Short mmCIF file of C-alpha atoms in Angstrom, two decimals:
data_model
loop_
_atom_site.label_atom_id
_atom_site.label_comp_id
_atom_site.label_asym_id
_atom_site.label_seq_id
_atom_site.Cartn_x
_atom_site.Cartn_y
_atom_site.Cartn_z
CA UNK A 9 0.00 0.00 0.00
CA UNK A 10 2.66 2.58 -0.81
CA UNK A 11 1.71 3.06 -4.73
CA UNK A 12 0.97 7.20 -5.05
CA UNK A 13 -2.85 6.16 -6.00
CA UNK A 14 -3.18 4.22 -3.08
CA UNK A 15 -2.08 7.23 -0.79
CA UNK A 16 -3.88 10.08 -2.84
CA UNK A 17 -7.48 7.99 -2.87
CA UNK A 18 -6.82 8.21 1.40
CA UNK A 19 -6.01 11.49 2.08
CA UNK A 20 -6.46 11.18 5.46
CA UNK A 21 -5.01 7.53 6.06
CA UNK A 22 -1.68 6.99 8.23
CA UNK A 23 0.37 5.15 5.33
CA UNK A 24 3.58 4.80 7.31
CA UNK A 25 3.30 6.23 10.66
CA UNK A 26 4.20 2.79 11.69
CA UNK A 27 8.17 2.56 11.76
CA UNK A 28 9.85 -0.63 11.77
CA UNK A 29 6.13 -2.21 10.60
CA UNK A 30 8.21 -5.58 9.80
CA UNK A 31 9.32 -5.95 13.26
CA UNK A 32 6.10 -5.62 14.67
CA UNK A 33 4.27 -8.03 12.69
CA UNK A 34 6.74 -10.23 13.28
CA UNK A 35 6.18 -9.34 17.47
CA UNK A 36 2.48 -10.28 16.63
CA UNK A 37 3.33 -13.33 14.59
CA UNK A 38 5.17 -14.58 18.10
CA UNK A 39 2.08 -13.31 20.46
CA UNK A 40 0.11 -15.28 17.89
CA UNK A 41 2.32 -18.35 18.38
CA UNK A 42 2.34 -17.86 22.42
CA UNK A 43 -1.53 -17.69 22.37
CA UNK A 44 -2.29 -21.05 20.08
CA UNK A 45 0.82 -22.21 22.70
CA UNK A 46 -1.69 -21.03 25.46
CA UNK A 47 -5.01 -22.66 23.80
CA UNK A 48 -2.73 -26.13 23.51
CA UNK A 49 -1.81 -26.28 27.02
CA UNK A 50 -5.65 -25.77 28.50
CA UNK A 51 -6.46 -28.73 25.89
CA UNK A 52 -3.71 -30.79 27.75
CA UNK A 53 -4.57 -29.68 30.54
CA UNK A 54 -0.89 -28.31 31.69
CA UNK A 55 -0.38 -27.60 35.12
CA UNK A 56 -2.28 -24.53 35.99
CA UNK A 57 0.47 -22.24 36.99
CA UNK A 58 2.78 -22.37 33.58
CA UNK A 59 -0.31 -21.61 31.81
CA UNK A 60 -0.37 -18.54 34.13
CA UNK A 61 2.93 -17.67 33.51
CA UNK A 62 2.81 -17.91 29.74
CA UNK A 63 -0.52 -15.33 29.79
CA UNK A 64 1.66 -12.97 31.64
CA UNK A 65 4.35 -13.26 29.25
CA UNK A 66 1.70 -12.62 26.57
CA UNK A 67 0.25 -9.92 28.48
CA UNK A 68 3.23 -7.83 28.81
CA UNK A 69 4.28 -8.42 24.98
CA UNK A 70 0.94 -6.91 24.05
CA UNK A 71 1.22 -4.17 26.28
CA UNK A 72 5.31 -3.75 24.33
CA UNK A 73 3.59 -3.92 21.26
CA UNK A 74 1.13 -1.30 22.53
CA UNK A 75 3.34 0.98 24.17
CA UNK A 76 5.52 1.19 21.00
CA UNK A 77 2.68 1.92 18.49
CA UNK A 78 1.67 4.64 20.66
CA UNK A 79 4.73 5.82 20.56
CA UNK A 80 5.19 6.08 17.17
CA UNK A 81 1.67 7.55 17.17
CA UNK A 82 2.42 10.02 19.06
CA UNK A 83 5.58 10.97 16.83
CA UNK A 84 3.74 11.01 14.12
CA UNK A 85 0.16 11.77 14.09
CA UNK A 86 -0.27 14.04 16.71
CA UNK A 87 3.30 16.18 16.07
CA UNK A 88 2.10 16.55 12.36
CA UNK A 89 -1.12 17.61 13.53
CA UNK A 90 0.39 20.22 15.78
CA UNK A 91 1.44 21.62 12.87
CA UNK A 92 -1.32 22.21 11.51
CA UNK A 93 -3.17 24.26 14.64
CA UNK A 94 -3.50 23.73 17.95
CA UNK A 95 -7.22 22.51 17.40
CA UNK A 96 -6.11 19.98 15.23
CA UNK A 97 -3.76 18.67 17.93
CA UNK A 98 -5.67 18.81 21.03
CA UNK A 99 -8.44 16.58 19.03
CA UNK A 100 -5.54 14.08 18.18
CA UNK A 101 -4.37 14.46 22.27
CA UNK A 102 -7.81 13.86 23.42
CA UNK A 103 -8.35 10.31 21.14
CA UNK A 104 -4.50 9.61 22.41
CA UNK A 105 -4.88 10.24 26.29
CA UNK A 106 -8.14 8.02 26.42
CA UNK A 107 -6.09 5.21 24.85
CA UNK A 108 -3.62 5.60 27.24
CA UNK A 109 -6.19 5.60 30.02
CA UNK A 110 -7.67 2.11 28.68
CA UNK A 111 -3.85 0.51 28.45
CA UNK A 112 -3.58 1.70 32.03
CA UNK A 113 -6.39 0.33 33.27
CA UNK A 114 -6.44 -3.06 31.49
CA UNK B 10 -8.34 -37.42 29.35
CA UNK B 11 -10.48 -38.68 31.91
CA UNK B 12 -9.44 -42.69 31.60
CA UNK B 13 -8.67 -44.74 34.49
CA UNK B 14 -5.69 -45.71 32.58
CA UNK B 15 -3.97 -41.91 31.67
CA UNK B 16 -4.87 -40.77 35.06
CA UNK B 17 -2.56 -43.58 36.53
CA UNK B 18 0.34 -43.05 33.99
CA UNK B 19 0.30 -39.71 35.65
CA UNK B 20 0.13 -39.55 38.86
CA UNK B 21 1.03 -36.20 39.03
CA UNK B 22 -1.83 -34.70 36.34
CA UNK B 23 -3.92 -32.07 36.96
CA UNK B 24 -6.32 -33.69 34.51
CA UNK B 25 -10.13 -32.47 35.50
CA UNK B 26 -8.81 -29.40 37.47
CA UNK B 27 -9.88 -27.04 34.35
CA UNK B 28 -13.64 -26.44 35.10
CA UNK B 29 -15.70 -25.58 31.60
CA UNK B 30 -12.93 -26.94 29.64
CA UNK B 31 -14.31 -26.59 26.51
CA UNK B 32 -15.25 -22.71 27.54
CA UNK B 33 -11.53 -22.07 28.20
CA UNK B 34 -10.69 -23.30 24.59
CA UNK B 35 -13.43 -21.03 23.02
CA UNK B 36 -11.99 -18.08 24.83
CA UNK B 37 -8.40 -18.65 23.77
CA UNK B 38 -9.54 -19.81 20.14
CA UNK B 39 -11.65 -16.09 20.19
CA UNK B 40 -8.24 -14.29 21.46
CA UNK B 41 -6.05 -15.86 18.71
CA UNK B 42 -8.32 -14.33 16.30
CA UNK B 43 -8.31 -11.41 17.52
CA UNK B 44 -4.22 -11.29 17.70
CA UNK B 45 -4.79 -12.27 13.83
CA UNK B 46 -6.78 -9.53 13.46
CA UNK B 47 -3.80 -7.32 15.60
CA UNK B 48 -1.42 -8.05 13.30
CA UNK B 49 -3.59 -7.67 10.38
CA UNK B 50 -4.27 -3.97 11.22
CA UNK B 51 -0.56 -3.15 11.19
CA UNK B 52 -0.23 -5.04 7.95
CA UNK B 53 -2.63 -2.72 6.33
CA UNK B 54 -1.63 0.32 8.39
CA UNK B 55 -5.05 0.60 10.19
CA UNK B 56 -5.01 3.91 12.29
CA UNK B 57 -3.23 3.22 15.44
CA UNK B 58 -6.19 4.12 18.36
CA UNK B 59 -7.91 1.29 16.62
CA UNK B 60 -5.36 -1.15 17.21
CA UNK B 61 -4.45 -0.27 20.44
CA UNK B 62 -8.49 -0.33 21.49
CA UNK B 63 -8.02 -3.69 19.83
CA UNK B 64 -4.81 -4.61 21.81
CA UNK B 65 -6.58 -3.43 25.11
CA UNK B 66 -9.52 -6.06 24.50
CA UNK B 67 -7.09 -9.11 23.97
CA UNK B 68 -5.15 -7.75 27.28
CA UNK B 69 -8.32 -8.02 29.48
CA UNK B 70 -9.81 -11.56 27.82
CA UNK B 71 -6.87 -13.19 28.73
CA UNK B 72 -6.98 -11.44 32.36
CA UNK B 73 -10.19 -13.24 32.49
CA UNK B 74 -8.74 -16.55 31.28
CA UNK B 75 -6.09 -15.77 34.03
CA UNK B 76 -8.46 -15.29 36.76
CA UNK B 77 -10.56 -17.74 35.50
CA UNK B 78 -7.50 -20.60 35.38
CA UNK B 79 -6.30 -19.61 38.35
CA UNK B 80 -9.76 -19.60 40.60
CA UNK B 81 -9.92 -23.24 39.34
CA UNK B 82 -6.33 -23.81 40.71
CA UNK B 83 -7.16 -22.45 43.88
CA UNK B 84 -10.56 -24.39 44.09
CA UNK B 85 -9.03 -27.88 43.13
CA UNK B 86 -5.00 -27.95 43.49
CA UNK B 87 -5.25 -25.57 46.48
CA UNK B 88 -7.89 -27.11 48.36
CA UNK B 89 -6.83 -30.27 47.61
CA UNK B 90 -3.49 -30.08 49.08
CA UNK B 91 -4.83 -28.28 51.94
CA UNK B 92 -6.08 -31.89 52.76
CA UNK B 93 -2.75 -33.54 52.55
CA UNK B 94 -1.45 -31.29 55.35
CA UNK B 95 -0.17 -27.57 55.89
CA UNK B 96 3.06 -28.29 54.43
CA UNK B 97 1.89 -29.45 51.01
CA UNK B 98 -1.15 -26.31 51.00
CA UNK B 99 1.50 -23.75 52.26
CA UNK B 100 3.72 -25.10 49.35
CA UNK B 101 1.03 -25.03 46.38
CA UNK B 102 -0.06 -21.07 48.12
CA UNK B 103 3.44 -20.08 47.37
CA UNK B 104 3.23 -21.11 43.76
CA UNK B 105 -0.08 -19.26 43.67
CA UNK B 106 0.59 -16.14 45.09
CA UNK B 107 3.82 -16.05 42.73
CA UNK B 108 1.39 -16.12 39.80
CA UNK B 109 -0.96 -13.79 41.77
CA UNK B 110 1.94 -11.25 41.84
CA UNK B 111 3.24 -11.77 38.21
CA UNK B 112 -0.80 -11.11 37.35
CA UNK B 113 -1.26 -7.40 39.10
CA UNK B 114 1.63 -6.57 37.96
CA UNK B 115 1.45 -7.06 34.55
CA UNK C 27 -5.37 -8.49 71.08
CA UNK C 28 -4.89 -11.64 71.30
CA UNK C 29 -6.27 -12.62 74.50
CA UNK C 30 -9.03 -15.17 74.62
CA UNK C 31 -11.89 -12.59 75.99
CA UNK C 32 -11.38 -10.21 72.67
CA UNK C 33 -11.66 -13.51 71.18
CA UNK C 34 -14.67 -14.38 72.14
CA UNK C 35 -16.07 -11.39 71.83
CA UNK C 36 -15.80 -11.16 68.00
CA UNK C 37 -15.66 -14.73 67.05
CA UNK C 38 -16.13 -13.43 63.35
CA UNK C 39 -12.64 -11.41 63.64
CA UNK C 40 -9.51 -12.26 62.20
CA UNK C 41 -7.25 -10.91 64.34
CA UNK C 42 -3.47 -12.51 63.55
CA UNK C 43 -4.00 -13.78 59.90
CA UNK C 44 -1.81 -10.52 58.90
CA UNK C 45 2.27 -11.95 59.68
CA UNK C 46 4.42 -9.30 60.23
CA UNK C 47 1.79 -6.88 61.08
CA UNK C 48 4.36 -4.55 61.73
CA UNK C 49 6.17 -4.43 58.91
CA UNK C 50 2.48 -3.52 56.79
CA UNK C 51 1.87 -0.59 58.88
CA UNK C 52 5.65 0.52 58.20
CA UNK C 53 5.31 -0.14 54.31
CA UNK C 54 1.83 2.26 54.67
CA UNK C 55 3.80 4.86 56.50
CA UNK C 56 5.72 5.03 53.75
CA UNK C 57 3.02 4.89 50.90
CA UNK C 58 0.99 8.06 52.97
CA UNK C 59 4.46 9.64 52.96
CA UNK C 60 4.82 9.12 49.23
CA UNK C 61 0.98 10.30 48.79
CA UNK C 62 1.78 13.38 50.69
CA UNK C 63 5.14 14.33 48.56
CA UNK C 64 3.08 13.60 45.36
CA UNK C 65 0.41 16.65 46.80
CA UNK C 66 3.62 18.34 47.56
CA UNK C 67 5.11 17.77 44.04
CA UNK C 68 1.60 19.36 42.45
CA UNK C 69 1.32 21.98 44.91
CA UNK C 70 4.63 23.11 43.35
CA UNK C 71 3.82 22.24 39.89
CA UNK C 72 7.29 20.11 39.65
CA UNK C 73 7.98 18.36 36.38
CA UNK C 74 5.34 16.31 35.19
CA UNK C 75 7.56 13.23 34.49
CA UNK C 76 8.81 13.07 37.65
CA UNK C 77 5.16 13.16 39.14
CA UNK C 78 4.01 10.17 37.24
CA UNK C 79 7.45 8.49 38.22
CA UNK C 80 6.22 9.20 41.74
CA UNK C 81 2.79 7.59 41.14
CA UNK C 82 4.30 4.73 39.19
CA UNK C 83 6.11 4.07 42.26
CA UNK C 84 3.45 4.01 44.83
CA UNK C 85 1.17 1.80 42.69
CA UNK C 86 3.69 -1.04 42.98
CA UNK C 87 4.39 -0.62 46.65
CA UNK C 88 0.44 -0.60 46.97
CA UNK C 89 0.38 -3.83 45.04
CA UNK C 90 2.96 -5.38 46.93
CA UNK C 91 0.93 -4.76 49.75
CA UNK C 92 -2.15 -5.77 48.33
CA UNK C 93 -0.33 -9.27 47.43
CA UNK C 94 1.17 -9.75 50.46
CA UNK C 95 -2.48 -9.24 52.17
CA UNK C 96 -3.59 -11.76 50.20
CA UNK C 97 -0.95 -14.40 50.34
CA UNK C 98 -1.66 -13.91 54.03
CA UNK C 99 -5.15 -14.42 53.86
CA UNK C 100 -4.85 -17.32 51.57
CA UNK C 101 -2.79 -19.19 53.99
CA UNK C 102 -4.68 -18.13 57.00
CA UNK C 103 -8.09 -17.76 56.17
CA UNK C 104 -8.63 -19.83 53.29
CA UNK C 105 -6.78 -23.00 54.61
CA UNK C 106 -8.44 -22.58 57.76
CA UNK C 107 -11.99 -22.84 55.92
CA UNK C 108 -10.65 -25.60 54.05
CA UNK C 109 -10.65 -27.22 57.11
CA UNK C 110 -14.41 -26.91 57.96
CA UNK C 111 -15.72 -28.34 54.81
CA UNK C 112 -15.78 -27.48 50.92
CA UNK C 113 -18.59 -25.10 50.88
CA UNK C 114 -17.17 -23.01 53.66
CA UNK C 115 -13.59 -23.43 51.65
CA UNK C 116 -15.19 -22.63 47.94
CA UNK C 117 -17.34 -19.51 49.64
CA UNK C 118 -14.00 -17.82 51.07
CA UNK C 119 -12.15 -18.71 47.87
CA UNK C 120 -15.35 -17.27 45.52
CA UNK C 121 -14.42 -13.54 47.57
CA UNK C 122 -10.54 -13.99 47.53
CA UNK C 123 -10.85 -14.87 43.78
CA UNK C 124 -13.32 -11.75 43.14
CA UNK C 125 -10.48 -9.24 44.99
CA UNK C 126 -8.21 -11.00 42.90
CA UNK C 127 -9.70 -10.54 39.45
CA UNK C 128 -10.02 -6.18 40.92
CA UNK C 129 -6.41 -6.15 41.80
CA UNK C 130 -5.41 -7.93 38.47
CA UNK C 131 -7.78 -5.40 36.44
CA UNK C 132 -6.54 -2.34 38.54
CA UNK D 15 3.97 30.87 42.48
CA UNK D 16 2.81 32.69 40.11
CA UNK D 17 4.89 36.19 40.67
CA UNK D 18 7.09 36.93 37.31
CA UNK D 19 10.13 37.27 39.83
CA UNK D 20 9.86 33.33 40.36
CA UNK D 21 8.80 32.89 36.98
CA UNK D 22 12.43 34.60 35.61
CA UNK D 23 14.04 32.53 38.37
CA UNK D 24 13.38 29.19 37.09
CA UNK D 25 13.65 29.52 33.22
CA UNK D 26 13.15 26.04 32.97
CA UNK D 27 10.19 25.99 35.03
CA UNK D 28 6.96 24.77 34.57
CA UNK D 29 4.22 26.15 36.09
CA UNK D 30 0.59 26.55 34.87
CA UNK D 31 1.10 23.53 32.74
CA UNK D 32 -1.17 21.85 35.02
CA UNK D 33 -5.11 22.89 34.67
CA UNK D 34 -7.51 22.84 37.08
CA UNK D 35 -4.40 22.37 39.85
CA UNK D 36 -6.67 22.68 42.81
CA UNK D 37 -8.72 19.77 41.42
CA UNK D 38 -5.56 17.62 41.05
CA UNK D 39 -4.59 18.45 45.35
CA UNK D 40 -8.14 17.97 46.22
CA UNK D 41 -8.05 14.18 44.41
CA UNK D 42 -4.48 13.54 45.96
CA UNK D 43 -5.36 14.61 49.61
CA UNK D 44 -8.35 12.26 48.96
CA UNK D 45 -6.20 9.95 48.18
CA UNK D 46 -3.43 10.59 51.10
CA UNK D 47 -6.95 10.31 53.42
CA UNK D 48 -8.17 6.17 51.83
CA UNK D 49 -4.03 5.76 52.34
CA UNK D 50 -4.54 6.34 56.28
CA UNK D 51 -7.57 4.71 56.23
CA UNK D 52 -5.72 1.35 54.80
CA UNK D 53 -3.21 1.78 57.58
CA UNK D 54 -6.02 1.50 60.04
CA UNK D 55 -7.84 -1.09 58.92
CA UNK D 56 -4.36 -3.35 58.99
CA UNK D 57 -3.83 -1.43 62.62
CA UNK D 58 -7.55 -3.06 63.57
CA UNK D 59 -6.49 -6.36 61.29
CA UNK D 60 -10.00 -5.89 59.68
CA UNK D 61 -11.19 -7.84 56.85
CA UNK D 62 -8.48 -8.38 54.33
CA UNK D 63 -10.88 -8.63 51.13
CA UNK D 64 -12.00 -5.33 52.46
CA UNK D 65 -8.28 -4.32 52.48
CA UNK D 66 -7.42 -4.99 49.24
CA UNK D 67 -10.96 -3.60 48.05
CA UNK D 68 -9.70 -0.28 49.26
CA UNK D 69 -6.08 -0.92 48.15
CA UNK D 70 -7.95 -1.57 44.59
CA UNK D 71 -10.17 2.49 44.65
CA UNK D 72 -6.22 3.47 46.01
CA UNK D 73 -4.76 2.07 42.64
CA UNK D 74 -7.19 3.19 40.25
CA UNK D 75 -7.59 6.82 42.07
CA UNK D 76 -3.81 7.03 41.68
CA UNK D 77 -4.26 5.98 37.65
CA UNK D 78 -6.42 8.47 36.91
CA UNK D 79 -4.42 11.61 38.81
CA UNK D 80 -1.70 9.96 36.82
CA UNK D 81 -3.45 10.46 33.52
CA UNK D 82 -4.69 13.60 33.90
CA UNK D 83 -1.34 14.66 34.29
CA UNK D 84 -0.06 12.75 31.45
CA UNK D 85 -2.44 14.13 28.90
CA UNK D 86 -2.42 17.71 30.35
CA UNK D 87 1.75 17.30 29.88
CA UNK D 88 1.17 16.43 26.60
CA UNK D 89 -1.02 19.28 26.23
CA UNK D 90 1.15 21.85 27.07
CA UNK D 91 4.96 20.93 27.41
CA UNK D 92 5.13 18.33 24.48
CA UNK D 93 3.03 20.48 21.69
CA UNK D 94 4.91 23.75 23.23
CA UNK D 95 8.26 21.84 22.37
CA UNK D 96 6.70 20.39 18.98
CA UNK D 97 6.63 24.56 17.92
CA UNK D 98 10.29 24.55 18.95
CA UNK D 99 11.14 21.80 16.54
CA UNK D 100 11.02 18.59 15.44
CA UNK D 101 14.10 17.54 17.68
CA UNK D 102 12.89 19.03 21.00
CA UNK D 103 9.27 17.38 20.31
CA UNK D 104 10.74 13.82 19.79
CA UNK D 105 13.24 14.57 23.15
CA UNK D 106 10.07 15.28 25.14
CA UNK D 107 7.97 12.34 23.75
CA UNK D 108 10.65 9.74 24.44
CA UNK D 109 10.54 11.04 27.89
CA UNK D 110 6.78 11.11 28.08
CA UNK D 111 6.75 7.01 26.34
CA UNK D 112 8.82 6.37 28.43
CA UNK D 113 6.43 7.16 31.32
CA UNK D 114 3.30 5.96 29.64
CA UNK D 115 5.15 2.47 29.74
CA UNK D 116 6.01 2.85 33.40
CA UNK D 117 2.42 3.21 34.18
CA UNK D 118 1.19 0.43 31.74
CA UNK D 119 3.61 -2.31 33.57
CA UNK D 120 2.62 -0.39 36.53
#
């Protein structure tokens, strides 16, 4: 999705705010592997405590995965709309700061 | 896994601990689709406070598998050992409260 | 209070499950202390980082205290129901698992 | 604080970044007051599930002072620094990410 049609048909999509997209899929692609490992040890019926210890490990690789994206949101998204007015920014702060708030609390 | 025979070959199972088996399974099968879906959004660039809503979902269903898991641990593998003697309970709490501590924190 | 006449006189308390009562009233001492230099911190409009460092900060010692509570009450109160029966066993763990799942989502 | 003479004194300072301050010290000393009140109720070893149900308002009290301040940071000293350039925006958000993963883990 980086062909000039593709980007001038969505004028308002965020082609690219992601840096280092490959290394997060492939972050995903292991959280993906870690939760199939999760769904094969209930079916086995693994002792209950190394299943909790592998959601934990999930957990906190989700919340990585998070953290970063937001970061790079953040860098991206809301500096550029800073630049374009204050408005523009604090609407892009407001969507940002309740995200936050839900990663916080969950 | 609820033969005479595999229950003997391991002595040490936890087989039949996992109340609503078959619940558990549907709740992890619905989370791996949903880290598909994760990973799909950053494939195609989806705008970020989407994916992290999305991330924050997947972080408290398997919280709930956690809790879940782990109030079946307490109700069979806890309880149960409580019955052997202090030693073995106080031993299995330890364990527990481990995993209870790895939980709140992450 | 652990003479036999306060005893009787609330034979629903649970006076001793908390170990090293001590030591929790110390570690709250210190929490208040780190509430009140947090007020201090805004009342001075300090630098917002180091605020939220602050905060980060007392949330874990809160949580430390909130697991050691319940790794206390686990091995006190829980066992000790264990001991009466099942149902009196599975109706303390059905609370301790409910304060769990709170501390977990908090 | 307000007086220009402190104002010239502290260049660096940052007051006023917070708004609605006098909200933020009326939420903390509410906070300081459910911290004494835990103390207590270990001091009269009351209920421990009522404990840790306090513990949990604590927590989640202490979240949301923590991100009001975040976004109002963001607000002001990160989109203040994003008119100064691109370089002193990215400085502040790596300190501010770093932060917002603090309290995540947290």
């Amino acid at each position: 999705m980086t062909d000039a049609a593709e980007q001038s048909a969505h004028p308002e999509s965020h082609h690219g705010y992601i840096s280092e997209k490959a290394a997060y899929i492939n972050r995903m692609k292991r959280i993906e592997g870690q939760a199939r490992g999760i769904t094969r040890m209930i079916e086995e019926e693994q002792y209950c405590i190394d299943i909790l210890t592998q959601i934990s490990a999930v957990t906190r690789a989700l919340q990585g995965v998070a953290t970063g994206l937001l970061s790079d949101h953040l860098g991206h998204c809301v500096l550029d709309a800073a630049k374009l007015g204050d408005e523009a920014a604090q609407e892009k702060l407001k969507e940002a700061n309740e995200a936050i708030a839900r990663l916080v609390r969950s």
